[in-house]
Amino acid sequence: MMLSVADIPMAGIHFTGIIGAVLWRGKEYRLATYLGAKVVKIQNNMVRVIQGNLELDARLLETSGRLLKALVVVISLLPFSRK
């Protein structure tokens, strides 16, 4: 099992992003924000995630969090003129 739950800042707002996978009895289950996963509870190093008819309770194994540095791209649009 792999599960990551994080606060995602984007365009001036924040949301809780989720990405994860569980291999259970030979079948892979994917959990992700883009698939409709939602955190319904975070408490005492535990998290509960639901997605459709799936529900996952997970316990934090490591308490030393790390910042994930992401690429920031700035695009400047210049006026276009034809001569």
PDB file of N, CA, C and O in Angstrom:
ATOM      1  N   MET A   1       0.841  -1.176   0.000  1.00  0.00           N
ATOM      2  CA  MET A   1       0.000   0.000   0.000  1.00  0.00           C
ATOM      3  C   MET A   1       0.881   1.234   0.000  1.00  0.00           C
ATOM      4  O   MET A   1       1.915   1.274   0.648  1.00  0.00           O
ATOM      5  N   MET A   2       0.449   2.231  -0.751  1.00  0.00           N
ATOM      6  CA  MET A   2       1.082   3.539  -0.750  1.00  0.00           C
ATOM      7  C   MET A   2      -0.049   4.557  -0.712  1.00  0.00           C
ATOM      8  O   MET A   2      -1.030   4.431  -1.439  1.00  0.00           O
ATOM      9  N   LEU A   3       0.087   5.535   0.171  1.00  0.00           N
ATOM     10  CA  LEU A   3      -0.926   6.579   0.262  1.00  0.00           C
ATOM     11  C   LEU A   3      -0.243   7.888   0.607  1.00  0.00           C
ATOM     12  O   LEU A   3       0.578   7.946   1.523  1.00  0.00           O
ATOM     13  N   SER A   4      -0.587   8.923  -0.131  1.00  0.00           N
ATOM     14  CA  SER A   4      -0.090  10.257   0.152  1.00  0.00           C
ATOM     15  C   SER A   4      -1.272  11.203   0.211  1.00  0.00           C
ATOM     16  O   SER A   4      -2.102  11.233  -0.700  1.00  0.00           O
ATOM     17  N   VAL A   5      -1.351  11.967   1.299  1.00  0.00           N
ATOM     18  CA  VAL A   5      -2.397  12.968   1.486  1.00  0.00           C
ATOM     19  C   VAL A   5      -1.681  14.272   1.789  1.00  0.00           C
ATOM     20  O   VAL A   5      -0.843  14.322   2.695  1.00  0.00           O
ATOM     21  N   ALA A   6      -1.980  15.313   1.027  1.00  0.00           N
ATOM     22  CA  ALA A   6      -1.259  16.567   1.195  1.00  0.00           C
ATOM     23  C   ALA A   6      -2.135  17.767   0.906  1.00  0.00           C
ATOM     24  O   ALA A   6      -3.091  17.687   0.134  1.00  0.00           O
ATOM     25  N   ASP A   7      -1.783  18.888   1.536  1.00  0.00           N
ATOM     26  CA  ASP A   7      -2.419  20.165   1.237  1.00  0.00           C
ATOM     27  C   ASP A   7      -1.789  20.684  -0.047  1.00  0.00           C
ATOM     28  O   ASP A   7      -0.576  20.829  -0.129  1.00  0.00           O
ATOM     29  N   ILE A   8      -2.609  20.959  -1.052  1.00  0.00           N
ATOM     30  CA  ILE A   8      -2.128  21.398  -2.350  1.00  0.00           C
ATOM     31  C   ILE A   8      -2.555  22.848  -2.583  1.00  0.00           C
ATOM     32  O   ILE A   8      -3.747  23.125  -2.690  1.00  0.00           O
ATOM     33  N   PRO A   9      -1.585  23.779  -2.643  1.00  0.00           N
ATOM     34  CA  PRO A   9      -1.940  25.157  -3.004  1.00  0.00           C
ATOM     35  C   PRO A   9      -1.954  25.299  -4.524  1.00  0.00           C
ATOM     36  O   PRO A   9      -1.037  24.842  -5.202  1.00  0.00           O
ATOM     37  N   MET A  10      -3.027  25.894  -5.033  1.00  0.00           N
ATOM     38  CA  MET A  10      -3.114  26.064  -6.485  1.00  0.00           C
ATOM     39  C   MET A  10      -3.991  27.262  -6.815  1.00  0.00           C
ATOM     40  O   MET A  10      -5.138  27.329  -6.364  1.00  0.00           O
ATOM     41  N   ALA A  11      -3.455  28.169  -7.564  1.00  0.00           N
ATOM     42  CA  ALA A  11      -4.200  29.342  -8.044  1.00  0.00           C
ATOM     43  C   ALA A  11      -4.898  30.102  -6.915  1.00  0.00           C
ATOM     44  O   ALA A  11      -6.041  30.497  -7.041  1.00  0.00           O
ATOM     45  N   GLY A  12      -4.201  30.270  -5.801  1.00  0.00           N
ATOM     46  CA  GLY A  12      -4.751  31.036  -4.694  1.00  0.00           C
ATOM     47  C   GLY A  12      -5.686  30.277  -3.768  1.00  0.00           C
ATOM     48  O   GLY A  12      -6.222  30.850  -2.828  1.00  0.00           O
ATOM     49  N   ILE A  13      -5.931  29.001  -4.032  1.00  0.00           N
ATOM     50  CA  ILE A  13      -6.766  28.188  -3.143  1.00  0.00           C
ATOM     51  C   ILE A  13      -5.948  26.998  -2.655  1.00  0.00           C
ATOM     52  O   ILE A  13      -4.849  26.742  -3.140  1.00  0.00           O
ATOM     53  N   HIS A  14      -6.482  26.275  -1.698  1.00  0.00           N
ATOM     54  CA  HIS A  14      -5.857  25.063  -1.187  1.00  0.00           C
ATOM     55  C   HIS A  14      -6.888  23.940  -1.206  1.00  0.00           C
ATOM     56  O   HIS A  14      -8.064  24.183  -0.972  1.00  0.00           O
ATOM     57  N   PHE A  15      -6.435  22.732  -1.498  1.00  0.00           N
ATOM     58  CA  PHE A  15      -7.314  21.570  -1.375  1.00  0.00           C
ATOM     59  C   PHE A  15      -6.484  20.383  -0.913  1.00  0.00           C
ATOM     60  O   PHE A  15      -5.261  20.400  -0.992  1.00  0.00           O
ATOM     61  N   THR A  16      -7.146  19.374  -0.406  1.00  0.00           N
ATOM     62  CA  THR A  16      -6.459  18.173   0.044  1.00  0.00           C
ATOM     63  C   THR A  16      -6.338  17.208  -1.124  1.00  0.00           C
ATOM     64  O   THR A  16      -7.346  16.743  -1.653  1.00  0.00           O
ATOM     65  N   GLY A  17      -5.113  16.948  -1.528  1.00  0.00           N
ATOM     66  CA  GLY A  17      -4.852  16.032  -2.630  1.00  0.00           C
ATOM     67  C   GLY A  17      -4.543  14.637  -2.117  1.00  0.00           C
ATOM     68  O   GLY A  17      -3.926  14.480  -1.065  1.00  0.00           O
ATOM     69  N   ILE A  18      -4.988  13.641  -2.843  1.00  0.00           N
ATOM     70  CA  ILE A  18      -4.808  12.242  -2.452  1.00  0.00           C
ATOM     71  C   ILE A  18      -4.308  11.454  -3.649  1.00  0.00           C
ATOM     72  O   ILE A  18      -4.820  11.622  -4.755  1.00  0.00           O
ATOM     73  N   ILE A  19      -3.323  10.599  -3.415  1.00  0.00           N
ATOM     74  CA  ILE A  19      -2.892   9.635  -4.422  1.00  0.00           C
ATOM     75  C   ILE A  19      -2.465   8.377  -3.671  1.00  0.00           C
ATOM     76  O   ILE A  19      -1.803   8.461  -2.647  1.00  0.00           O
ATOM     77  N   GLY A  20      -2.928   7.243  -4.138  1.00  0.00           N
ATOM     78  CA  GLY A  20      -2.560   6.011  -3.448  1.00  0.00           C
ATOM     79  C   GLY A  20      -2.909   4.777  -4.255  1.00  0.00           C
ATOM     80  O   GLY A  20      -3.644   4.843  -5.239  1.00  0.00           O
ATOM     81  N   ALA A  21      -2.344   3.670  -3.813  1.00  0.00           N
ATOM     82  CA  ALA A  21      -2.628   2.377  -4.440  1.00  0.00           C
ATOM     83  C   ALA A  21      -2.575   1.300  -3.363  1.00  0.00           C
ATOM     84  O   ALA A  21      -1.743   1.348  -2.468  1.00  0.00           O
ATOM     85  N   VAL A  22      -3.484   0.357  -3.473  1.00  0.00           N
ATOM     86  CA  VAL A  22      -3.542  -0.781  -2.551  1.00  0.00           C
ATOM     87  C   VAL A  22      -3.599  -2.042  -3.405  1.00  0.00           C
ATOM     88  O   VAL A  22      -4.430  -2.147  -4.303  1.00  0.00           O
ATOM     89  N   LEU A  23      -2.719  -2.987  -3.128  1.00  0.00           N
ATOM     90  CA  LEU A  23      -2.763  -4.291  -3.780  1.00  0.00           C
ATOM     91  C   LEU A  23      -3.378  -5.261  -2.773  1.00  0.00           C
ATOM     92  O   LEU A  23      -2.810  -5.519  -1.714  1.00  0.00           O
ATOM     93  N   TRP A  24      -4.579  -5.751  -3.093  1.00  0.00           N
ATOM     94  CA  TRP A  24      -5.323  -6.607  -2.166  1.00  0.00           C
ATOM     95  C   TRP A  24      -5.810  -7.838  -2.915  1.00  0.00           C
ATOM     96  O   TRP A  24      -6.566  -7.724  -3.872  1.00  0.00           O
ATOM     97  N   ARG A  25      -5.324  -8.990  -2.491  1.00  0.00           N
ATOM     98  CA  ARG A  25      -5.715 -10.266  -3.086  1.00  0.00           C
ATOM     99  C   ARG A  25      -5.564 -10.276  -4.609  1.00  0.00           C
ATOM    100  O   ARG A  25      -6.457 -10.697  -5.336  1.00  0.00           O
ATOM    101  N   GLY A  26      -4.421  -9.755  -5.060  1.00  0.00           N
ATOM    102  CA  GLY A  26      -4.105  -9.780  -6.479  1.00  0.00           C
ATOM    103  C   GLY A  26      -4.747  -8.689  -7.315  1.00  0.00           C
ATOM    104  O   GLY A  26      -4.568  -8.652  -8.526  1.00  0.00           O
ATOM    105  N   LYS A  27      -5.498  -7.798  -6.702  1.00  0.00           N
ATOM    106  CA  LYS A  27      -6.149  -6.715  -7.442  1.00  0.00           C
ATOM    107  C   LYS A  27      -5.625  -5.372  -6.938  1.00  0.00           C
ATOM    108  O   LYS A  27      -5.472  -5.173  -5.736  1.00  0.00           O
ATOM    109  N   GLU A  28      -5.362  -4.456  -7.895  1.00  0.00           N
ATOM    110  CA  GLU A  28      -4.894  -3.131  -7.519  1.00  0.00           C
ATOM    111  C   GLU A  28      -6.065  -2.156  -7.456  1.00  0.00           C
ATOM    112  O   GLU A  28      -6.874  -2.082  -8.376  1.00  0.00           O
ATOM    113  N   TYR A  29      -6.129  -1.420  -6.356  1.00  0.00           N
ATOM    114  CA  TYR A  29      -7.136  -0.379  -6.173  1.00  0.00           C
ATOM    115  C   TYR A  29      -6.395   0.950  -6.141  1.00  0.00           C
ATOM    116  O   TYR A  29      -5.469   1.127  -5.354  1.00  0.00           O
ATOM    117  N   ARG A  30      -6.814   1.877  -6.996  1.00  0.00           N
ATOM    118  CA  ARG A  30      -6.197   3.199  -7.039  1.00  0.00           C
ATOM    119  C   ARG A  30      -7.125   4.213  -6.403  1.00  0.00           C
ATOM    120  O   ARG A  30      -8.319   4.244  -6.697  1.00  0.00           O
ATOM    121  N   LEU A  31      -6.555   5.033  -5.537  1.00  0.00           N
ATOM    122  CA  LEU A  31      -7.284   6.110  -4.878  1.00  0.00           C
ATOM    123  C   LEU A  31      -6.627   7.416  -5.288  1.00  0.00           C
ATOM    124  O   LEU A  31      -5.412   7.547  -5.212  1.00  0.00           O
ATOM    125  N   ALA A  32      -7.423   8.377  -5.728  1.00  0.00           N
ATOM    126  CA  ALA A  32      -6.839   9.653  -6.149  1.00  0.00           C
ATOM    127  C   ALA A  32      -7.908  10.737  -6.164  1.00  0.00           C
ATOM    128  O   ALA A  32      -9.092  10.466  -6.387  1.00  0.00           O
ATOM    129  N   THR A  33      -7.464  11.947  -5.949  1.00  0.00           N
ATOM    130  CA  THR A  33      -8.364  13.092  -6.012  1.00  0.00           C
ATOM    131  C   THR A  33      -9.072  13.133  -7.364  1.00  0.00           C
ATOM    132  O   THR A  33     -10.283  13.331  -7.438  1.00  0.00           O
ATOM    133  N   TYR A  34      -8.320  12.909  -8.437  1.00  0.00           N
ATOM    134  CA  TYR A  34      -8.921  12.980  -9.774  1.00  0.00           C
ATOM    135  C   TYR A  34      -9.896  11.840 -10.051  1.00  0.00           C
ATOM    136  O   TYR A  34     -10.652  11.881 -11.012  1.00  0.00           O
ATOM    137  N   LEU A  35      -9.914  10.827  -9.168  1.00  0.00           N
ATOM    138  CA  LEU A  35     -10.898   9.742  -9.280  1.00  0.00           C
ATOM    139  C   LEU A  35     -12.053   9.913  -8.289  1.00  0.00           C
ATOM    140  O   LEU A  35     -12.901   9.042  -8.169  1.00  0.00           O
ATOM    141  N   GLY A  36     -12.055  11.037  -7.561  1.00  0.00           N
ATOM    142  CA  GLY A  36     -13.144  11.324  -6.634  1.00  0.00           C
ATOM    143  C   GLY A  36     -12.861  10.989  -5.182  1.00  0.00           C
ATOM    144  O   GLY A  36     -13.763  11.081  -4.344  1.00  0.00           O
ATOM    145  N   ALA A  37     -11.630  10.631  -4.836  1.00  0.00           N
ATOM    146  CA  ALA A  37     -11.293  10.308  -3.446  1.00  0.00           C
ATOM    147  C   ALA A  37     -11.390  11.554  -2.579  1.00  0.00           C
ATOM    148  O   ALA A  37     -11.038  12.654  -3.004  1.00  0.00           O
ATOM    149  N   LYS A  38     -11.863  11.351  -1.351  1.00  0.00           N
ATOM    150  CA  LYS A  38     -11.988  12.449  -0.396  1.00  0.00           C
ATOM    151  C   LYS A  38     -11.534  11.974   0.979  1.00  0.00           C
ATOM    152  O   LYS A  38     -11.792  10.839   1.363  1.00  0.00           O
ATOM    153  N   VAL A  39     -10.860  12.867   1.704  1.00  0.00           N
ATOM    154  CA  VAL A  39     -10.508  12.591   3.093  1.00  0.00           C
ATOM    155  C   VAL A  39     -11.723  12.938   3.933  1.00  0.00           C
ATOM    156  O   VAL A  39     -12.244  14.046   3.852  1.00  0.00           O
ATOM    157  N   VAL A  40     -12.196  11.991   4.732  1.00  0.00           N
ATOM    158  CA  VAL A  40     -13.348  12.265   5.580  1.00  0.00           C
ATOM    159  C   VAL A  40     -12.944  12.435   7.042  1.00  0.00           C
ATOM    160  O   VAL A  40     -13.715  12.976   7.834  1.00  0.00           O
ATOM    161  N   LYS A  41     -11.711  12.006   7.371  1.00  0.00           N
ATOM    162  CA  LYS A  41     -11.263  12.163   8.754  1.00  0.00           C
ATOM    163  C   LYS A  41      -9.742  12.065   8.821  1.00  0.00           C
ATOM    164  O   LYS A  41      -9.140  11.180   8.216  1.00  0.00           O
ATOM    165  N   ILE A  42      -9.134  13.006   9.535  1.00  0.00           N
ATOM    166  CA  ILE A  42      -7.719  12.939   9.882  1.00  0.00           C
ATOM    167  C   ILE A  42      -7.634  13.212  11.373  1.00  0.00           C
ATOM    168  O   ILE A  42      -8.070  14.263  11.836  1.00  0.00           O
ATOM    169  N   GLN A  43      -7.100  12.242  12.129  1.00  0.00           N
ATOM    170  CA  GLN A  43      -7.041  12.380  13.580  1.00  0.00           C
ATOM    171  C   GLN A  43      -6.053  11.372  14.143  1.00  0.00           C
ATOM    172  O   GLN A  43      -6.041  10.207  13.741  1.00  0.00           O
ATOM    173  N   ASN A  44      -5.206  11.811  15.073  1.00  0.00           N
ATOM    174  CA  ASN A  44      -4.273  10.930  15.790  1.00  0.00           C
ATOM    175  C   ASN A  44      -3.450  10.046  14.849  1.00  0.00           C
ATOM    176  O   ASN A  44      -3.368   8.838  15.026  1.00  0.00           O
ATOM    177  N   ASN A  45      -2.825  10.659  13.851  1.00  0.00           N
ATOM    178  CA  ASN A  45      -1.994   9.927  12.886  1.00  0.00           C
ATOM    179  C   ASN A  45      -2.761   8.880  12.085  1.00  0.00           C
ATOM    180  O   ASN A  45      -2.184   7.910  11.595  1.00  0.00           O
ATOM    181  N   MET A  46      -4.062   9.059  11.961  1.00  0.00           N
ATOM    182  CA  MET A  46      -4.913   8.162  11.175  1.00  0.00           C
ATOM    183  C   MET A  46      -5.634   9.008  10.123  1.00  0.00           C
ATOM    184  O   MET A  46      -5.924  10.172  10.355  1.00  0.00           O
ATOM    185  N   VAL A  47      -5.919   8.391   8.990  1.00  0.00           N
ATOM    186  CA  VAL A  47      -6.678   9.062   7.941  1.00  0.00           C
ATOM    187  C   VAL A  47      -7.708   8.073   7.391  1.00  0.00           C
ATOM    188  O   VAL A  47      -7.434   6.880   7.276  1.00  0.00           O
ATOM    189  N   ARG A  48      -8.886   8.577   7.092  1.00  0.00           N
ATOM    190  CA  ARG A  48      -9.923   7.779   6.436  1.00  0.00           C
ATOM    191  C   ARG A  48     -10.223   8.432   5.096  1.00  0.00           C
ATOM    192  O   ARG A  48     -10.535   9.613   5.018  1.00  0.00           O
ATOM    193  N   VAL A  49     -10.115   7.632   4.036  1.00  0.00           N
ATOM    194  CA  VAL A  49     -10.348   8.092   2.670  1.00  0.00           C
ATOM    195  C   VAL A  49     -11.489   7.277   2.081  1.00  0.00           C
ATOM    196  O   VAL A  49     -11.535   6.053   2.261  1.00  0.00           O
ATOM    197  N   ILE A  50     -12.404   7.960   1.389  1.00  0.00           N
ATOM    198  CA  ILE A  50     -13.466   7.257   0.675  1.00  0.00           C
ATOM    199  C   ILE A  50     -13.396   7.635  -0.800  1.00  0.00           C
ATOM    200  O   ILE A  50     -13.003   8.742  -1.158  1.00  0.00           O
ATOM    201  N   GLN A  51     -13.759   6.675  -1.626  1.00  0.00           N
ATOM    202  CA  GLN A  51     -13.847   6.896  -3.068  1.00  0.00           C
ATOM    203  C   GLN A  51     -14.880   5.916  -3.597  1.00  0.00           C
ATOM    204  O   GLN A  51     -14.650   4.712  -3.613  1.00  0.00           O
ATOM    205  N   GLY A  52     -16.022   6.447  -3.986  1.00  0.00           N
ATOM    206  CA  GLY A  52     -17.102   5.562  -4.433  1.00  0.00           C
ATOM    207  C   GLY A  52     -17.487   4.608  -3.316  1.00  0.00           C
ATOM    208  O   GLY A  52     -17.763   5.025  -2.200  1.00  0.00           O
ATOM    209  N   ASN A  53     -17.470   3.305  -3.607  1.00  0.00           N
ATOM    210  CA  ASN A  53     -17.818   2.324  -2.586  1.00  0.00           C
ATOM    211  C   ASN A  53     -16.591   1.809  -1.828  1.00  0.00           C
ATOM    212  O   ASN A  53     -16.702   0.876  -1.037  1.00  0.00           O
ATOM    213  N   LEU A  54     -15.414   2.421  -2.055  1.00  0.00           N
ATOM    214  CA  LEU A  54     -14.191   2.038  -1.344  1.00  0.00           C
ATOM    215  C   LEU A  54     -13.987   2.925  -0.128  1.00  0.00           C
ATOM    216  O   LEU A  54     -14.269   4.122  -0.165  1.00  0.00           O
ATOM    217  N   GLU A  55     -13.496   2.327   0.947  1.00  0.00           N
ATOM    218  CA  GLU A  55     -13.168   3.081   2.152  1.00  0.00           C
ATOM    219  C   GLU A  55     -11.858   2.535   2.700  1.00  0.00           C
ATOM    220  O   GLU A  55     -11.684   1.324   2.817  1.00  0.00           O
ATOM    221  N   LEU A  56     -10.922   3.429   2.998  1.00  0.00           N
ATOM    222  CA  LEU A  56      -9.608   3.024   3.483  1.00  0.00           C
ATOM    223  C   LEU A  56      -9.280   3.771   4.759  1.00  0.00           C
ATOM    224  O   LEU A  56      -9.373   4.999   4.803  1.00  0.00           O
ATOM    225  N   ASP A  57      -8.911   3.040   5.806  1.00  0.00           N
ATOM    226  CA  ASP A  57      -8.368   3.616   7.030  1.00  0.00           C
ATOM    227  C   ASP A  57      -6.884   3.301   7.036  1.00  0.00           C
ATOM    228  O   ASP A  57      -6.491   2.143   6.850  1.00  0.00           O
ATOM    229  N   ALA A  58      -6.042   4.329   7.224  1.00  0.00           N
ATOM    230  CA  ALA A  58      -4.594   4.126   7.227  1.00  0.00           C
ATOM    231  C   ALA A  58      -3.984   4.834   8.423  1.00  0.00           C
ATOM    232  O   ALA A  58      -4.473   5.874   8.864  1.00  0.00           O
ATOM    233  N   ARG A  59      -2.895   4.270   8.919  1.00  0.00           N
ATOM    234  CA  ARG A  59      -2.169   4.838  10.053  1.00  0.00           C
ATOM    235  C   ARG A  59      -0.812   5.329   9.575  1.00  0.00           C
ATOM    236  O   ARG A  59      -0.132   4.644   8.808  1.00  0.00           O
ATOM    237  N   LEU A  60      -0.416   6.513  10.028  1.00  0.00           N
ATOM    238  CA  LEU A  60       0.865   7.093   9.679  1.00  0.00           C
ATOM    239  C   LEU A  60       1.982   6.290  10.331  1.00  0.00           C
ATOM    240  O   LEU A  60       1.986   6.074  11.541  1.00  0.00           O
ATOM    241  N   LEU A  61       2.934   5.815   9.539  1.00  0.00           N
ATOM    242  CA  LEU A  61       4.046   5.020  10.055  1.00  0.00           C
ATOM    243  C   LEU A  61       5.260   5.874  10.392  1.00  0.00           C
ATOM    244  O   LEU A  61       6.053   5.513  11.250  1.00  0.00           O
ATOM    245  N   GLU A  62       5.411   6.979   9.699  1.00  0.00           N
ATOM    246  CA  GLU A  62       6.571   7.841   9.896  1.00  0.00           C
ATOM    247  C   GLU A  62       6.093   9.256  10.139  1.00  0.00           C
ATOM    248  O   GLU A  62       5.298   9.781   9.376  1.00  0.00           O
ATOM    249  N   THR A  63       6.568   9.870  11.220  1.00  0.00           N
ATOM    250  CA  THR A  63       6.061  11.200  11.577  1.00  0.00           C
ATOM    251  C   THR A  63       6.945  12.338  11.090  1.00  0.00           C
ATOM    252  O   THR A  63       6.628  13.483  11.327  1.00  0.00           O
ATOM    253  N   SER A  64       8.026  12.041  10.415  1.00  0.00           N
ATOM    254  CA  SER A  64       8.893  13.122   9.930  1.00  0.00           C
ATOM    255  C   SER A  64       8.488  13.493   8.509  1.00  0.00           C
ATOM    256  O   SER A  64       8.917  12.879   7.550  1.00  0.00           O
ATOM    257  N   GLY A  65       7.633  14.486   8.401  1.00  0.00           N
ATOM    258  CA  GLY A  65       7.171  14.925   7.092  1.00  0.00           C
ATOM    259  C   GLY A  65       8.261  15.663   6.340  1.00  0.00           C
ATOM    260  O   GLY A  65       9.236  16.149   6.924  1.00  0.00           O
ATOM    261  N   ARG A  66       8.115  15.749   5.053  1.00  0.00           N
ATOM    262  CA  ARG A  66       9.075  16.446   4.207  1.00  0.00           C
ATOM    263  C   ARG A  66       8.324  17.335   3.229  1.00  0.00           C
ATOM    264  O   ARG A  66       7.235  16.993   2.793  1.00  0.00           O
ATOM    265  N   LEU A  67       8.934  18.445   2.892  1.00  0.00           N
ATOM    266  CA  LEU A  67       8.345  19.309   1.878  1.00  0.00           C
ATOM    267  C   LEU A  67       8.615  18.709   0.510  1.00  0.00           C
ATOM    268  O   LEU A  67       9.708  18.208   0.242  1.00  0.00           O
ATOM    269  N   LEU A  68       7.630  18.753  -0.338  1.00  0.00           N
ATOM    270  CA  LEU A  68       7.781  18.318  -1.717  1.00  0.00           C
ATOM    271  C   LEU A  68       7.952  19.567  -2.567  1.00  0.00           C
ATOM    272  O   LEU A  68       7.059  20.401  -2.647  1.00  0.00           O
ATOM    273  N   LYS A  69       9.120  19.700  -3.122  1.00  0.00           N
ATOM    274  CA  LYS A  69       9.389  20.877  -3.947  1.00  0.00           C
ATOM    275  C   LYS A  69       8.935  20.593  -5.362  1.00  0.00           C
ATOM    276  O   LYS A  69       9.318  19.602  -5.959  1.00  0.00           O
ATOM    277  N   ALA A  70       8.100  21.459  -5.865  1.00  0.00           N
ATOM    278  CA  ALA A  70       7.564  21.287  -7.214  1.00  0.00           C
ATOM    279  C   ALA A  70       8.051  22.414  -8.108  1.00  0.00           C
ATOM    280  O   ALA A  70       8.328  23.522  -7.648  1.00  0.00           O
ATOM    281  N   LEU A  71       8.135  22.131  -9.355  1.00  0.00           N
ATOM    282  CA  LEU A  71       8.536  23.105 -10.346  1.00  0.00           C
ATOM    283  C   LEU A  71       7.472  24.186 -10.471  1.00  0.00           C
ATOM    284  O   LEU A  71       6.282  23.897 -10.545  1.00  0.00           O
ATOM    285  N   VAL A  72       7.893  25.427 -10.468  1.00  0.00           N
ATOM    286  CA  VAL A  72       6.982  26.545 -10.682  1.00  0.00           C
ATOM    287  C   VAL A  72       7.319  27.149 -12.038  1.00  0.00           C
ATOM    288  O   VAL A  72       8.456  27.505 -12.310  1.00  0.00           O
ATOM    289  N   VAL A  73       6.327  27.223 -12.896  1.00  0.00           N
ATOM    290  CA  VAL A  73       6.534  27.753 -14.240  1.00  0.00           C
ATOM    291  C   VAL A  73       5.786  29.073 -14.368  1.00  0.00           C
ATOM    292  O   VAL A  73       4.606  29.150 -14.051  1.00  0.00           O
ATOM    293  N   VAL A  74       6.486  30.080 -14.802  1.00  0.00           N
ATOM    294  CA  VAL A  74       5.866  31.383 -15.031  1.00  0.00           C
ATOM    295  C   VAL A  74       5.930  31.656 -16.527  1.00  0.00           C
ATOM    296  O   VAL A  74       7.001  31.623 -17.129  1.00  0.00           O
ATOM    297  N   ILE A  75       4.790  31.913 -17.110  1.00  0.00           N
ATOM    298  CA  ILE A  75       4.718  32.186 -18.546  1.00  0.00           C
ATOM    299  C   ILE A  75       4.314  33.640 -18.735  1.00  0.00           C
ATOM    300  O   ILE A  75       3.310  34.088 -18.188  1.00  0.00           O
ATOM    301  N   SER A  76       5.104  34.352 -19.481  1.00  0.00           N
ATOM    302  CA  SER A  76       4.799  35.740 -19.786  1.00  0.00           C
ATOM    303  C   SER A  76       4.311  35.819 -21.229  1.00  0.00           C
ATOM    304  O   SER A  76       5.001  35.381 -22.136  1.00  0.00           O
ATOM    305  N   LEU A  77       3.124  36.348 -21.401  1.00  0.00           N
ATOM    306  CA  LEU A  77       2.571  36.496 -22.745  1.00  0.00           C
ATOM    307  C   LEU A  77       2.848  37.911 -23.239  1.00  0.00           C
ATOM    308  O   LEU A  77       2.449  38.885 -22.618  1.00  0.00           O
ATOM    309  N   LEU A  78       3.543  37.983 -24.336  1.00  0.00           N
ATOM    310  CA  LEU A  78       3.865  39.284 -24.919  1.00  0.00           C
ATOM    311  C   LEU A  78       2.885  39.569 -26.050  1.00  0.00           C
ATOM    312  O   LEU A  78       2.430  38.660 -26.728  1.00  0.00           O
ATOM    313  N   PRO A  79       2.589  40.840 -26.262  1.00  0.00           N
ATOM    314  CA  PRO A  79       1.692  41.181 -27.380  1.00  0.00           C
ATOM    315  C   PRO A  79       2.280  40.713 -28.699  1.00  0.00           C
ATOM    316  O   PRO A  79       3.487  40.804 -28.919  1.00  0.00           O
ATOM    317  N   PHE A  80       1.427  40.235 -29.562  1.00  0.00           N
ATOM    318  CA  PHE A  80       1.855  39.754 -30.876  1.00  0.00           C
ATOM    319  C   PHE A  80       1.463  40.784 -31.906  1.00  0.00           C
ATOM    320  O   PHE A  80       0.349  41.274 -31.939  1.00  0.00           O
ATOM    321  N   SER A  81       2.421  41.151 -32.751  1.00  0.00           N
ATOM    322  CA  SER A  81       2.081  42.104 -33.821  1.00  0.00           C
ATOM    323  C   SER A  81       2.601  41.588 -35.140  1.00  0.00           C
ATOM    324  O   SER A  81       3.648  40.974 -35.210  1.00  0.00           O
ATOM    325  N   ARG A  82       1.830  41.827 -36.174  1.00  0.00           N
ATOM    326  CA  ARG A  82       2.229  41.444 -37.523  1.00  0.00           C
ATOM    327  C   ARG A  82       2.725  42.669 -38.260  1.00  0.00           C
ATOM    328  O   ARG A  82       2.127  43.727 -38.163  1.00  0.00           O
ATOM    329  N   LYS A  83       3.777  42.511 -39.023  1.00  0.00           N
ATOM    330  CA  LYS A  83       4.312  43.656 -39.779  1.00  0.00           C
ATOM    331  C   LYS A  83       4.214  43.404 -41.253  1.00  0.00           C
ATOM    332  O   LYS A  83       4.233  42.353 -41.745  1.00  0.00           O
TER     333      LYS A  83
END
